[in-house]
Short mmCIF file of C-alpha atoms in Angstrom, two decimals:
data_model
loop_
_atom_site.label_atom_id
_atom_site.label_comp_id
_atom_site.label_asym_id
_atom_site.label_seq_id
_atom_site.Cartn_x
_atom_site.Cartn_y
_atom_site.Cartn_z
CA UNK A 1 73.72 6.17 -140.33
CA UNK A 2 72.91 9.65 -141.57
CA UNK A 3 69.27 10.70 -141.61
CA UNK A 4 67.24 12.38 -144.34
CA UNK A 5 68.82 15.70 -145.31
CA UNK A 6 66.89 18.71 -146.62
CA UNK A 7 67.80 22.21 -147.67
CA UNK A 8 67.18 25.02 -147.25
CA UNK A 9 65.64 24.97 -143.78
CA UNK A 10 63.79 28.25 -144.29
CA UNK A 11 62.73 30.24 -147.34
CA UNK A 12 60.80 33.47 -147.73
CA UNK A 13 59.63 34.52 -151.19
CA UNK A 14 57.13 36.83 -152.82
CA UNK A 15 54.04 35.36 -154.49
CA UNK A 16 54.57 34.45 -158.16
CA UNK A 17 58.26 33.77 -157.55
CA UNK A 18 59.74 30.30 -157.92
CA UNK A 19 61.45 28.17 -155.28
CA UNK A 20 63.18 24.78 -155.13
CA UNK A 21 63.78 22.36 -152.27
CA UNK A 22 66.34 19.57 -152.13
CA UNK A 23 66.24 16.22 -150.36
CA UNK A 24 68.84 13.48 -149.86
CA UNK A 25 67.29 10.28 -148.47
CA UNK A 26 68.82 7.72 -146.15
CA UNK A 27 71.40 5.65 -148.01
CA UNK A 28 69.85 2.58 -149.59
CA UNK A 29 66.25 3.77 -149.27
CA UNK A 30 64.58 3.27 -152.64
CA UNK A 31 61.33 5.06 -151.79
CA UNK A 32 61.18 8.83 -151.35
CA UNK A 33 58.18 10.97 -150.40
CA UNK A 34 57.43 14.69 -150.37
CA UNK A 35 54.76 15.84 -147.91
CA UNK A 36 53.24 19.26 -147.34
CA UNK A 37 52.31 20.27 -143.79
CA UNK A 38 50.09 23.31 -143.39
CA UNK A 39 50.05 24.90 -139.94
CA UNK A 40 47.78 23.01 -137.56
CA UNK A 41 47.39 19.96 -139.79
CA UNK A 42 49.12 16.62 -140.31
CA UNK A 43 51.45 16.16 -143.29
CA UNK A 44 49.83 15.23 -146.61
CA UNK A 45 51.51 13.45 -149.50
CA UNK A 46 52.49 15.44 -152.58
CA UNK A 47 54.46 12.81 -154.49
CA UNK A 48 56.01 9.37 -153.96
CA UNK A 49 58.99 8.00 -155.90
CA UNK A 50 60.23 4.41 -156.14
CA UNK A 51 63.85 4.71 -157.32
CA UNK A 52 63.51 7.39 -160.02
CA UNK A 53 59.94 6.53 -161.05
CA UNK A 54 56.77 8.23 -159.82
CA UNK A 55 54.44 5.94 -157.83
CA UNK A 56 51.80 8.46 -156.75
CA UNK A 57 51.48 12.13 -157.71
CA UNK A 58 47.69 12.32 -157.54
CA UNK A 59 47.77 15.11 -154.92
CA UNK A 60 50.48 17.19 -156.58
CA UNK A 61 49.18 20.50 -158.05
CA UNK A 62 50.86 19.89 -161.36
CA UNK A 63 50.09 23.35 -162.76
CA UNK A 64 52.65 24.82 -160.36
CA UNK A 65 54.50 21.99 -158.59
CA UNK A 66 57.06 19.66 -160.13
CA UNK A 67 59.44 17.10 -158.71
CA UNK A 68 62.19 14.88 -159.96
CA UNK A 69 64.49 12.26 -158.55
CA UNK A 70 67.63 11.98 -160.62
CA UNK A 71 69.44 8.63 -160.58
CA UNK A 72 67.10 7.36 -157.87
CA UNK A 73 68.84 9.20 -155.03
CA UNK A 74 68.45 12.97 -154.46
CA UNK A 75 65.19 14.71 -155.22
CA UNK A 76 64.14 18.28 -155.98
CA UNK A 77 60.67 19.78 -155.49
CA UNK A 78 59.89 23.03 -157.31
CA UNK A 79 57.05 25.51 -157.06
CA UNK A 80 56.55 27.96 -159.91
CA UNK A 81 54.79 30.35 -159.48
CA UNK A 82 54.18 30.32 -155.73
CA UNK A 83 50.87 31.33 -154.20
CA UNK A 84 50.11 32.55 -150.69
CA UNK A 85 48.47 29.20 -149.84
CA UNK A 86 51.75 27.38 -150.51
CA UNK A 87 53.08 28.67 -147.20
CA UNK A 88 53.78 25.45 -145.33
CA UNK A 89 56.50 23.08 -144.19
CA UNK A 90 57.71 20.74 -146.91
CA UNK A 91 58.88 17.42 -145.53
CA UNK A 92 60.89 14.76 -147.29
CA UNK A 93 60.80 11.16 -146.09
CA UNK A 94 62.34 7.89 -147.20
CA UNK A 95 61.83 4.19 -146.61
CA UNK A 96 63.20 0.85 -147.72
CA UNK A 97 61.66 -0.88 -150.71
CA UNK A 98 59.82 -3.52 -148.68
CA UNK A 99 56.05 -3.88 -148.80
CA UNK A 100 56.03 -5.68 -145.45
CA UNK A 101 58.30 -3.25 -143.59
CA UNK A 102 58.25 0.33 -144.78
CA UNK A 103 58.96 2.51 -141.76
CA UNK A 104 59.32 6.06 -142.98
CA UNK A 105 61.94 8.49 -141.70
CA UNK A 106 61.56 12.24 -142.10
CA UNK A 107 63.98 15.06 -142.70
CA UNK A 108 63.92 18.34 -140.75
CA UNK A 109 61.71 20.04 -143.34
CA UNK A 110 61.79 23.34 -145.21
CA UNK A 111 59.58 26.08 -143.85
CA UNK A 112 58.28 28.20 -146.77
CA UNK A 113 56.67 31.60 -146.29
CA UNK A 114 55.05 33.21 -149.32
CA UNK A 115 54.39 36.95 -148.94
CA UNK B 1 40.62 6.54 -148.47
CA UNK B 2 41.61 5.56 -144.96
CA UNK B 3 40.47 7.89 -142.19
CA UNK B 4 42.66 8.42 -139.10
CA UNK B 5 41.19 9.96 -135.98
CA UNK B 6 43.23 10.94 -132.94
CA UNK B 7 42.00 11.82 -129.49
CA UNK B 8 42.11 13.93 -127.48
CA UNK B 9 43.02 16.90 -129.70
CA UNK B 10 44.63 18.72 -126.78
CA UNK B 11 46.05 17.53 -123.47
CA UNK B 12 47.45 19.58 -120.59
CA UNK B 13 49.41 17.79 -117.88
CA UNK B 14 51.51 18.50 -114.86
CA UNK B 15 55.00 17.08 -114.87
CA UNK B 16 54.97 13.51 -113.58
CA UNK B 17 51.46 12.66 -114.78
CA UNK B 18 50.61 9.76 -117.09
CA UNK B 19 48.59 9.98 -120.30
CA UNK B 20 47.04 7.85 -123.03
CA UNK B 21 46.64 9.00 -126.63
CA UNK B 22 44.33 7.11 -128.99
CA UNK B 23 44.37 6.56 -132.74
CA UNK B 24 41.46 4.98 -134.63
CA UNK B 25 41.72 4.04 -138.29
CA UNK B 26 39.02 3.02 -140.73
CA UNK B 27 40.60 0.15 -142.71
CA UNK B 28 43.24 -2.56 -142.40
CA UNK B 29 46.81 -1.28 -142.61
CA UNK B 30 50.31 -2.70 -142.99
CA UNK B 31 52.10 0.17 -141.29
CA UNK B 32 51.30 2.27 -138.25
CA UNK B 33 53.74 4.81 -136.88
CA UNK B 34 53.69 7.22 -133.95
CA UNK B 35 55.64 10.46 -134.23
CA UNK B 36 56.48 13.34 -131.93
CA UNK B 37 56.78 16.69 -133.67
CA UNK B 38 59.02 18.95 -131.65
CA UNK B 39 58.73 22.76 -131.51
CA UNK B 40 61.17 23.05 -134.42
CA UNK B 41 58.91 20.95 -136.64
CA UNK B 42 61.04 17.82 -136.75
CA UNK B 43 59.06 14.56 -136.86
CA UNK B 44 60.71 12.11 -134.49
CA UNK B 45 59.93 8.41 -134.95
CA UNK B 46 58.57 6.95 -131.72
CA UNK B 47 57.20 3.58 -132.78
CA UNK B 48 56.69 1.46 -135.86
CA UNK B 49 53.86 -0.72 -134.61
CA UNK B 50 51.40 -2.26 -137.10
CA UNK B 51 50.42 -4.74 -134.37
CA UNK B 52 51.36 -5.76 -130.85
CA UNK B 53 53.00 -3.87 -128.00
CA UNK B 54 56.33 -2.08 -127.76
CA UNK B 55 58.05 -0.10 -125.04
CA UNK B 56 60.82 2.46 -125.15
CA UNK B 57 61.67 3.99 -121.81
CA UNK B 58 58.71 5.98 -120.50
CA UNK B 59 56.77 5.47 -123.71
CA UNK B 60 54.87 2.41 -124.82
CA UNK B 61 52.41 1.67 -127.60
CA UNK B 62 49.83 -0.97 -128.37
CA UNK B 63 48.10 -1.62 -131.68
CA UNK B 64 45.07 -3.90 -131.94
CA UNK B 65 44.90 -4.30 -135.69
CA UNK B 66 41.71 -6.39 -135.68
CA UNK B 67 39.87 -3.58 -133.88
CA UNK B 68 41.64 -0.80 -135.82
CA UNK B 69 43.07 1.27 -133.03
CA UNK B 70 46.38 2.09 -131.41
CA UNK B 71 47.27 3.61 -128.05
CA UNK B 72 50.34 5.58 -127.03
CA UNK B 73 51.13 5.69 -123.33
CA UNK B 74 53.36 8.35 -121.80
CA UNK B 75 54.32 7.79 -118.17
CA UNK B 76 55.92 10.26 -115.75
CA UNK B 77 55.63 13.05 -118.31
CA UNK B 78 58.36 15.70 -118.57
CA UNK B 79 58.30 19.19 -120.03
CA UNK B 80 60.37 17.92 -122.94
CA UNK B 81 57.46 15.65 -123.90
CA UNK B 82 55.50 18.72 -125.00
CA UNK B 83 54.66 18.97 -128.68
CA UNK B 84 52.33 17.35 -131.17
CA UNK B 85 51.93 13.58 -131.37
CA UNK B 86 50.88 12.14 -134.70
CA UNK B 87 49.58 8.72 -135.60
CA UNK B 88 50.01 7.75 -139.25
CA UNK B 89 49.04 4.64 -141.20
CA UNK B 90 49.63 3.18 -144.62
CA UNK B 91 48.81 0.12 -146.67
CA UNK B 92 51.48 -1.91 -148.43
CA UNK B 93 53.90 0.32 -150.31
CA UNK B 94 51.86 3.51 -150.01
CA UNK B 95 52.46 6.84 -148.34
CA UNK B 96 51.45 7.59 -144.77
CA UNK B 97 48.05 9.07 -143.93
CA UNK B 98 48.25 11.21 -140.83
CA UNK B 99 45.72 12.06 -138.17
CA UNK B 100 45.28 15.65 -137.00
CA UNK B 101 47.49 15.07 -134.00
CA UNK B 102 47.28 15.48 -130.24
CA UNK B 103 48.89 18.62 -128.81
CA UNK B 104 50.47 17.85 -125.45
CA UNK B 105 51.54 20.57 -123.02
CA UNK B 106 53.45 19.53 -119.91
CA UNK B 107 54.05 22.16 -117.26
CA UNK B 108 56.51 22.03 -114.37
#
């Protein structure tokens, strides 16, 4: 079974530029998460999808971040315009739609550097 | 929200030593996971353990849900065990809340 796929693995941009990250979850996983991990900290949720609907986006900086999950499978996270403090690793995770068993599996992440 | 505290924050071991990592959480949870983050940043699933005890090779974990803590045991540590170990919890259907991690360094 293939794991969670993410691309690109690395991205360097100038501040005020835009950037997009892509995630393909494990086949059959209805729930998809985007987390942001700043150096030296644990990952923190940005947005959670159930199929193609948003479950929780309370921590997403909506003035600059947006995310979508077309057809309930792949997802794209966009930052526009980027700020220096957005430098972080962006992790995508997925889990089955099961409130009693929802082990989450993570992709390799995208390391973003904003100069 | 739920608070997750991990201890110790840093751990330095010689190869072959044993260690215990602790995770305390502030409310009842439906999901508790232990991860190892390798030097390339990949989060590797170690255990899904909302309660009880599990073992996988040199690693084992115990969660006492009623007392809101979990322990990760690493026996006969190897240099490849180095990295950051995260404990993360969630309630039904919600995203994981991570602790700050324990950074383990194993030297030969």
